[in-house]
Short mmCIF file of C-alpha atoms and ligand atoms in Angstrom, two decimals:
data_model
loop_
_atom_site.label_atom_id
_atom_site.label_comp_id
_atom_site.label_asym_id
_atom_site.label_seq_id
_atom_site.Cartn_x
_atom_site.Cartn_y
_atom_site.Cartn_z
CA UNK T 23 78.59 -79.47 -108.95
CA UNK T 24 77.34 -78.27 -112.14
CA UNK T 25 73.53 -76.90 -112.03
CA UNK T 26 73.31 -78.84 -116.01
CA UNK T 27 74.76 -81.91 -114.75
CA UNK T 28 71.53 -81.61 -111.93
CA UNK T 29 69.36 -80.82 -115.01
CA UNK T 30 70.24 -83.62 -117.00
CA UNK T 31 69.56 -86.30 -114.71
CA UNK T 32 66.53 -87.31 -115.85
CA UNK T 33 64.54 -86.52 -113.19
CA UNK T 34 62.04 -83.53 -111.81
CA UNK T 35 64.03 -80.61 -109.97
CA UNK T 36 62.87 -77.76 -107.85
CA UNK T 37 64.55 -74.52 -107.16
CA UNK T 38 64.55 -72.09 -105.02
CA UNK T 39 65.59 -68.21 -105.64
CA UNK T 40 66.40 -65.56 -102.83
CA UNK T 41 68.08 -62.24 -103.47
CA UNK T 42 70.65 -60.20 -101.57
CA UNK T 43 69.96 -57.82 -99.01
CA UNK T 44 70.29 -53.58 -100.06
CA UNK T 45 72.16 -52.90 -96.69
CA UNK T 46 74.79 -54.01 -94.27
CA UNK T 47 72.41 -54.14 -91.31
CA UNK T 48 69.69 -56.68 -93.20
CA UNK T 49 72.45 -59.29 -94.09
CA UNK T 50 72.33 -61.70 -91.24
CA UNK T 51 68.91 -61.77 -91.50
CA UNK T 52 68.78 -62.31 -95.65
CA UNK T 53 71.45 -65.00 -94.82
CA UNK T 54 69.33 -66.79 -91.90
CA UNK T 55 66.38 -67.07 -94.23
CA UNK T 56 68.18 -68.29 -97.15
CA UNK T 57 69.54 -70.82 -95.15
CA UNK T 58 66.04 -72.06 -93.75
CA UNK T 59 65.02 -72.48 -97.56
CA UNK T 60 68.38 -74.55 -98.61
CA UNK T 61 67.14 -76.55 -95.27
CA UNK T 62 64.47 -77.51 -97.54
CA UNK T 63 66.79 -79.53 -99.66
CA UNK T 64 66.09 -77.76 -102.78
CA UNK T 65 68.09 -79.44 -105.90
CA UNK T 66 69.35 -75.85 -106.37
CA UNK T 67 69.38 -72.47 -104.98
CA UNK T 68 70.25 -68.95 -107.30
CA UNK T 69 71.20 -65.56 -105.86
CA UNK T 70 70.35 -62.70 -107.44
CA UNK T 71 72.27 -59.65 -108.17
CA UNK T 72 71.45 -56.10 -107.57
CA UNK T 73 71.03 -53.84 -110.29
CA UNK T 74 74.33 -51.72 -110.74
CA UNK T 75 76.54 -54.25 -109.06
CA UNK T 76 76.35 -51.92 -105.61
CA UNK T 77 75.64 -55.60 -103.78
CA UNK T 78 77.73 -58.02 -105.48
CA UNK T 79 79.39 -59.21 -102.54
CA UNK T 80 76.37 -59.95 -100.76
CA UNK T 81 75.67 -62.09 -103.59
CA UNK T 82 78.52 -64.06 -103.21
CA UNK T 83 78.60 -64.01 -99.56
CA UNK T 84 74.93 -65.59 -99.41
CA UNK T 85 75.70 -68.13 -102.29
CA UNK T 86 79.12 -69.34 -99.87
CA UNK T 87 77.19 -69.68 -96.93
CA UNK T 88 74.48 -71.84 -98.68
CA UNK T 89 76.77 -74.09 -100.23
CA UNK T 90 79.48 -74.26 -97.59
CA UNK T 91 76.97 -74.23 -94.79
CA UNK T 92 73.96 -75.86 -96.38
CA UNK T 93 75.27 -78.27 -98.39
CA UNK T 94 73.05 -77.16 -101.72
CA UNK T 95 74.31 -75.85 -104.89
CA UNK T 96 74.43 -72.26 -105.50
CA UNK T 97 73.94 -70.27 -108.90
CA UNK T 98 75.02 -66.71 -108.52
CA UNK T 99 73.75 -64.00 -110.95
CA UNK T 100 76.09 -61.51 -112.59
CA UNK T 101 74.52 -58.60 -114.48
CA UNK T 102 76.47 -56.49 -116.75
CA UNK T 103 74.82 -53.37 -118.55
CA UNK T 104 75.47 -51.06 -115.17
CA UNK T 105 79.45 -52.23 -114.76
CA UNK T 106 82.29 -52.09 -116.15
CA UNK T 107 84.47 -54.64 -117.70
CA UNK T 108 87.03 -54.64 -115.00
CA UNK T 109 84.36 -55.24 -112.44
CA UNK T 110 82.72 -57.56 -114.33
CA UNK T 111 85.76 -59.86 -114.34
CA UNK T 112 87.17 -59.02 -110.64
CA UNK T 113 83.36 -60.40 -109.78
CA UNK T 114 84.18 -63.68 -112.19
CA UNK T 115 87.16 -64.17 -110.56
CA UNK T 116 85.50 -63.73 -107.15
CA UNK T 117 83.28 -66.33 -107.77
CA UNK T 118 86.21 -68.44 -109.53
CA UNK T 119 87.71 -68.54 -106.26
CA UNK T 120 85.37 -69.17 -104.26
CA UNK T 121 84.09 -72.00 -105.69
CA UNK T 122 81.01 -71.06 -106.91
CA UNK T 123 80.29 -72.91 -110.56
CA UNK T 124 78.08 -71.31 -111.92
CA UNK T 125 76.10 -67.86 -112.93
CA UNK T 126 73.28 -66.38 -114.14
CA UNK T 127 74.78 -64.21 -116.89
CA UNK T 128 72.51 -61.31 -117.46
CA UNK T 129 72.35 -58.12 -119.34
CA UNK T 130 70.40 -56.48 -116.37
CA UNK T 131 67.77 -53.60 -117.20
CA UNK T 132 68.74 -50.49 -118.36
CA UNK T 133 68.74 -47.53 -115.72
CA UNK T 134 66.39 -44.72 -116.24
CA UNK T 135 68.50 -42.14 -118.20
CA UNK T 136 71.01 -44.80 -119.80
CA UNK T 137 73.86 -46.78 -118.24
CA UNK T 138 76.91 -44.72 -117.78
CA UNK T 139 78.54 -47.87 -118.74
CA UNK T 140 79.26 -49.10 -122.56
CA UNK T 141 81.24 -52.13 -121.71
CA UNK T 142 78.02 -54.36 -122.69
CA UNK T 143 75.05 -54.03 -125.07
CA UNK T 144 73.74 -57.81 -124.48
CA UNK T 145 73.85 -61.08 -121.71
CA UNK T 146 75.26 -63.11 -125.24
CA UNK T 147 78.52 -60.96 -124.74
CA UNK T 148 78.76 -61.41 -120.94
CA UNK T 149 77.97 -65.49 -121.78
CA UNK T 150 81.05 -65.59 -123.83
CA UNK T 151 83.34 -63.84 -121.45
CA UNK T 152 82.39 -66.60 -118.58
CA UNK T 153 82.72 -68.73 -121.27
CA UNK T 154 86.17 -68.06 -121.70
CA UNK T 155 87.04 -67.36 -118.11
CA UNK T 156 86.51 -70.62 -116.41
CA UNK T 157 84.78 -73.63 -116.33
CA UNK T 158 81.69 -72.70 -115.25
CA UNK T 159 78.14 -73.61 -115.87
CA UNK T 160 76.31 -70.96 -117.56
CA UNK T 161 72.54 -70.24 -117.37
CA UNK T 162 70.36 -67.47 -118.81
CA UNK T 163 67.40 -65.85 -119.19
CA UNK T 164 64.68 -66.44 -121.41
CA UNK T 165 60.61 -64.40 -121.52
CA UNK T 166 58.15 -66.50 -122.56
CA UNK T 167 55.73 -63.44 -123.36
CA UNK T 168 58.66 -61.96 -125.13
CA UNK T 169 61.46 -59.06 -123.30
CA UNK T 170 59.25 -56.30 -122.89
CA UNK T 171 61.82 -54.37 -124.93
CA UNK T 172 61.98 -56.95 -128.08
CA UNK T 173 60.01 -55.96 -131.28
CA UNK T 174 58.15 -59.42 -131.50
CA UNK T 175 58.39 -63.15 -130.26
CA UNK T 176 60.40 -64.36 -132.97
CA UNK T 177 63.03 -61.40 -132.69
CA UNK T 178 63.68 -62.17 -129.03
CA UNK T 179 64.00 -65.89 -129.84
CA UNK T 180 66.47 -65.67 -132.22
CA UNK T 181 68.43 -63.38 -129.78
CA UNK T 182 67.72 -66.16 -127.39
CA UNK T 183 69.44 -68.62 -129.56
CA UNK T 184 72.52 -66.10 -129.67
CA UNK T 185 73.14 -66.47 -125.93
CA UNK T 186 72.59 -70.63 -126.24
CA UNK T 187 75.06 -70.57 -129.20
CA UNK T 188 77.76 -68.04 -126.99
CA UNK T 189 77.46 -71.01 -124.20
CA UNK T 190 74.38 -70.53 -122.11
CA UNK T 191 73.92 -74.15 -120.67
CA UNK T 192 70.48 -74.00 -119.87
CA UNK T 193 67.89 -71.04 -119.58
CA UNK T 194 65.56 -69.96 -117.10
CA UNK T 195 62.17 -68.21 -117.84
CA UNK T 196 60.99 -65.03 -116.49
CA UNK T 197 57.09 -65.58 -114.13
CA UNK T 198 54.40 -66.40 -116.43
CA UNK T 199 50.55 -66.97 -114.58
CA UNK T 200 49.72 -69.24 -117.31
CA UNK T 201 51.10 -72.45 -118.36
CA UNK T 202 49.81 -72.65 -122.23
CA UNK T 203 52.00 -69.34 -122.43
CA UNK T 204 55.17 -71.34 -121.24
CA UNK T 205 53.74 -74.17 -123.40
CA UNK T 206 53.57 -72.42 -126.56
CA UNK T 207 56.66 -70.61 -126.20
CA UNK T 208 58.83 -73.92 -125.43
CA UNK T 209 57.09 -75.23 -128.56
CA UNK T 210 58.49 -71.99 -130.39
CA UNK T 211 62.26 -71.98 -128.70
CA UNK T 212 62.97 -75.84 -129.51
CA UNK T 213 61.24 -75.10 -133.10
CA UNK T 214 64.08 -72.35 -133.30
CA UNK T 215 66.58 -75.36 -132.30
CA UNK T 216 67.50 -74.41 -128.99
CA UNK T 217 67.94 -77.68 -127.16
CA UNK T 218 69.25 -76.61 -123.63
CA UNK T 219 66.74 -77.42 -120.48
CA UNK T 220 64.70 -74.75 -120.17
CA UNK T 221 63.51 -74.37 -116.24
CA UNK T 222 60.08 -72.94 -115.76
CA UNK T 223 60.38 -69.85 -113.49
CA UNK T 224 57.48 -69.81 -111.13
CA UNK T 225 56.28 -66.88 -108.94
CA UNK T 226 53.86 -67.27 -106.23
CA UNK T 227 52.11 -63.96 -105.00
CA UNK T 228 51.35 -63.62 -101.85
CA UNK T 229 50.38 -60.28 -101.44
CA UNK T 230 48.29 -58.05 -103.48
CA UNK T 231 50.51 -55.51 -103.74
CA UNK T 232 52.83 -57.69 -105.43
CA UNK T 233 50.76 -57.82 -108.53
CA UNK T 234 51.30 -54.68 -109.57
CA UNK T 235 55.72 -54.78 -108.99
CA UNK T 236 54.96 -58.33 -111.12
CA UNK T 237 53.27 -56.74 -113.91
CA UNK T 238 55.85 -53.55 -114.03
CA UNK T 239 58.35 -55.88 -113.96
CA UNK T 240 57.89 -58.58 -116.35
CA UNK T 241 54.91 -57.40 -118.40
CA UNK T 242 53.61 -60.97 -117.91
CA UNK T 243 49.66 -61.49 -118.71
CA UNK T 244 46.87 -62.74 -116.07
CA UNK T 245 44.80 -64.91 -116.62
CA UNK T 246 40.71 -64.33 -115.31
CA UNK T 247 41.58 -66.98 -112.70
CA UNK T 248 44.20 -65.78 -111.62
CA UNK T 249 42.98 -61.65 -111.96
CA UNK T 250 39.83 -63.29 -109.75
CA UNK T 251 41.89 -64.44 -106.98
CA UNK T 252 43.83 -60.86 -106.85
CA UNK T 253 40.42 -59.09 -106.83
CA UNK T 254 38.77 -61.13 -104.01
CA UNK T 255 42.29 -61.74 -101.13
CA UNK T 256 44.43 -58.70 -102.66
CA UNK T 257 43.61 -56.97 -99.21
CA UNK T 258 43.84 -59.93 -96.90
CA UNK T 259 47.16 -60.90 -96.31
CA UNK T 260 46.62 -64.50 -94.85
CA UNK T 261 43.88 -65.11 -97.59
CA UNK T 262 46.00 -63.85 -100.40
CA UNK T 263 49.13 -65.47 -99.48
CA UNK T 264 46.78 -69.27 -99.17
CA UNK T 265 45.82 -68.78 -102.23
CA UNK T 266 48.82 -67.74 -103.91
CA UNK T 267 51.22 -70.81 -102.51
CA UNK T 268 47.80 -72.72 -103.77
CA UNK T 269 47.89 -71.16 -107.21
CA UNK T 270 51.67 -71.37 -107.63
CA UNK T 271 51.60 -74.96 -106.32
CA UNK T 272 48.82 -75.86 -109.12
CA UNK T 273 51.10 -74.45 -111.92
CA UNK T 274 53.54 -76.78 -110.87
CA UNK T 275 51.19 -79.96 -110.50
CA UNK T 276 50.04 -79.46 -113.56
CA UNK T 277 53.60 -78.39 -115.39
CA UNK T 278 55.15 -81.69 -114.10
CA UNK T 279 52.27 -83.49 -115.52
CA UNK T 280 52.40 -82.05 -119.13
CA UNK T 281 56.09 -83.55 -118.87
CA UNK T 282 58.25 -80.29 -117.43
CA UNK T 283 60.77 -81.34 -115.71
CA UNK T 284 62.65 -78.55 -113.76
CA UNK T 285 60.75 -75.61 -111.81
CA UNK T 286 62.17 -72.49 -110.13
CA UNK T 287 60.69 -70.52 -107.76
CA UNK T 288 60.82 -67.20 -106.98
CA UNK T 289 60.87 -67.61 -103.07
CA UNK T 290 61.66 -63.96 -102.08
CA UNK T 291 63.12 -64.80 -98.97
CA UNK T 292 60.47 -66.63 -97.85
CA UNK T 293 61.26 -69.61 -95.95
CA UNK T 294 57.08 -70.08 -95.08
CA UNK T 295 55.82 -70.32 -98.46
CA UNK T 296 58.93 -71.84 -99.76
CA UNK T 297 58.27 -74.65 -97.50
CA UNK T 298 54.44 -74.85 -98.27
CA UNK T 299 55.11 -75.30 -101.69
CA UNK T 300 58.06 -77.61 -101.44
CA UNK T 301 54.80 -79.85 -98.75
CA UNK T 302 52.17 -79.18 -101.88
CA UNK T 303 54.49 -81.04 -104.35
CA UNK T 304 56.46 -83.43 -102.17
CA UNK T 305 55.00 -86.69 -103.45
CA UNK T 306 54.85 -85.23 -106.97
CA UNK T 307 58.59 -84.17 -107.55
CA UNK T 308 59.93 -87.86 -106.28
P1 FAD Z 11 69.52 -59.81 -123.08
O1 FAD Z 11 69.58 -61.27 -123.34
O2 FAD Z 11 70.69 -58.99 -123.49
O3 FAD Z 11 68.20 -59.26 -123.79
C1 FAD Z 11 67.74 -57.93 -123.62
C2 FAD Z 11 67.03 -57.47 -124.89
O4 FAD Z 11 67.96 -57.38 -125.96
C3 FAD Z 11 65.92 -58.42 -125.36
O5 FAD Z 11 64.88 -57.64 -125.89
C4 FAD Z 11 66.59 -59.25 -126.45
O6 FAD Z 11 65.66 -59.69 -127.44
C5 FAD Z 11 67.60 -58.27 -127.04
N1 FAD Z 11 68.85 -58.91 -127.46
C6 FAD Z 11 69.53 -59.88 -126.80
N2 FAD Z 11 70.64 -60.22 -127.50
C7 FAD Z 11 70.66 -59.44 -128.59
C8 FAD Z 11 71.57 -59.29 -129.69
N3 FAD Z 11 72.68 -60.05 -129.73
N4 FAD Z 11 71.28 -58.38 -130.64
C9 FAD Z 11 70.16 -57.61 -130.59
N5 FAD Z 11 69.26 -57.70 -129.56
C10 FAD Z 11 69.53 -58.60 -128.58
N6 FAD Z 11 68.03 -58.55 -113.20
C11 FAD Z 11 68.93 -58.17 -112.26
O7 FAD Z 11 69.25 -56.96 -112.15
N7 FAD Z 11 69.50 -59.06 -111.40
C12 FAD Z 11 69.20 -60.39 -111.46
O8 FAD Z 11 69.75 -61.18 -110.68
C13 FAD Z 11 68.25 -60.83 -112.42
N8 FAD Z 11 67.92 -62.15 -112.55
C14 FAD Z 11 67.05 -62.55 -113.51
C15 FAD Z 11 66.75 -63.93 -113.64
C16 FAD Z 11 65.84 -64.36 -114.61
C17 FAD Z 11 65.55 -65.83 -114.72
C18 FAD Z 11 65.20 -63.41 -115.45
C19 FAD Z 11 64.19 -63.88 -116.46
C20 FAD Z 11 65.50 -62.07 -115.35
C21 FAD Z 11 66.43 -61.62 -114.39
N9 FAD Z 11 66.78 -60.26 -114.26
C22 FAD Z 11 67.68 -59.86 -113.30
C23 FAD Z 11 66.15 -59.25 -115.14
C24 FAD Z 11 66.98 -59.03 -116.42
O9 FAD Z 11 68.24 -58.45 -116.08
C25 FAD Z 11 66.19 -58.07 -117.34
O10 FAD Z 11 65.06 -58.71 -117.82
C26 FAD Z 11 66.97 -57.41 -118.47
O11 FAD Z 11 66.17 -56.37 -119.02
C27 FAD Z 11 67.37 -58.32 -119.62
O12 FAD Z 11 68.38 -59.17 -119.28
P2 FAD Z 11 68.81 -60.36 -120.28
O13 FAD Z 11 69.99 -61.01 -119.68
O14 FAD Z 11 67.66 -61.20 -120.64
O15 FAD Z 11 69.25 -59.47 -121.56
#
């Protein structure tokens, strides 16, 4: 099934993301715990794709097994920057036959020292290769502080509208810690006239540590609440991971209530926190 035809049922959805494994030897165990999430009857599950393409079949292998095994629909991410074209579409055609529908089409981030690649500049041109490669669903990402590499807000939203008008179907945000910043920037994206579903991408830390990668990674603000909680758990594990499936679930209560109607989260292979969160909002996604 097609993740947009999920999206535009009309009702709440929650997600659930897992990424592949680096080696051989931690597959079975990346697979087992992917599984136990899709056990949770997410509406959806995505795969993500290791930078440089070096894991690509473990991203297609895990998306199989949790929609052949599992029963739950899979969304496998392709990245492009570090490959080739030729890989690009052997991996399209991978996924073409083996059933998978639909893909994350991403630019990826650029390697320290430049890509050795030239094949792709932006996700838009990746979008419109799917586009004309199958008939898949396409989704894509979207920053609601802005990509840390774009000049300003608007700049990066009118690049966002280029990927929407090469075929994106629907757009998933990078974290964000605080709602009015997803607020504000759906306010600016539909103001720009993109009208796909935008899913809120939601991150719950549960260890300190974590903070920091989060920060690096998406250049997301804190909020005082949420730097608080960091400051007083960050060095107790069982403390910091209560209070991050807590603060994670809240964003969600409260995102649901302001009228949001689909939620991803970034479950890091954790079936225990997945699960926690998926108990925290039971009631409230029905
Ligand atoms: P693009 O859309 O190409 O944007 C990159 C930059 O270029 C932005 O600053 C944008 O404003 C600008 N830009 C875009 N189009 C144009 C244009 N036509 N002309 C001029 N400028 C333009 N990384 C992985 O390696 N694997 C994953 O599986 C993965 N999954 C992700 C899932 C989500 C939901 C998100 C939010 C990110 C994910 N990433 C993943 C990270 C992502 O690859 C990086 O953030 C990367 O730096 C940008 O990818 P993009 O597809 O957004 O790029």
């Amino acid at each position: 099934m097609k993740i947009i035809d999920i999206l535009n049922q009309d009702k709440v959805t929650l997600s659930f993301e897992v990424f592949p494994p680096k080696l051989t030897k931690n597959y079975d165990d990346v697979a087992f715990k992917a599984k136990e999430i899709a056990k949770l009857h997410p509406d959806f599950m995505s795969v993500t794709y290791g930078a440089g393409g070096g894991t690509s079949e473990y991203t297609l292998n895990i998306a199989k097994e949790i929609k052949e095994q599992e029963n739950v629909e899979v969304m496998a991410h392709l990245t492009c920057v570090s490959s080739s074209k030729a890989h690009v579409h052997s991996m399209i055609n991978r996924l073409k036959e083996n059933h998978i529908e639909n893909i994350m089409a991403l630019r990826g981030d650029i390697p320290v020292g430049g890509s050795q690649f030239h094949d792709y500049q932006h996700a838009s041109e990746l979008i419109s290769e799917i586009k004309a490669s199958g008939d898949f669903c396409i989704g894509a990402a979207c920053y609601p502080e802005g990509h840390p590499e774009a000049s300003n807000k608007d700049m990066d939203i009118k690049n966002l509208k280029k990927k929407v008008d090469a075929g994106a179907d629907f757009l998933t945000t990078q974290m964000f810690f605080d709602n009015n910043v997803f607020y504000n920037f759906l306010f600016r994206a539909r103001e720009a006239g993109i009208d796909v579903p935008i899913v809120a991408g939601i991150m719950p830390i549960t260890r300190g540590i974590q903070v920091k990668r989060a920060r690096e990674l998406s250049g997301c603000s804190m909020p005082q609440r949420f730097i608080s909680m960091v400051d007083k758990f960050g060095d107790n594990d069982e403390a910091m991971k209560q209070a991050g499936i807590i603060y994670a679930s809240e964003q969600i209560i409260d995102l649901i209530a302001s009228g949001i109607q689909h939620i991803h989260v970034y479950s890091m292979n954790k079936p225990d926190v997945a699960k926690a969160i998926m108990e925290n909002v039971s009631e409230i996604i029905k």
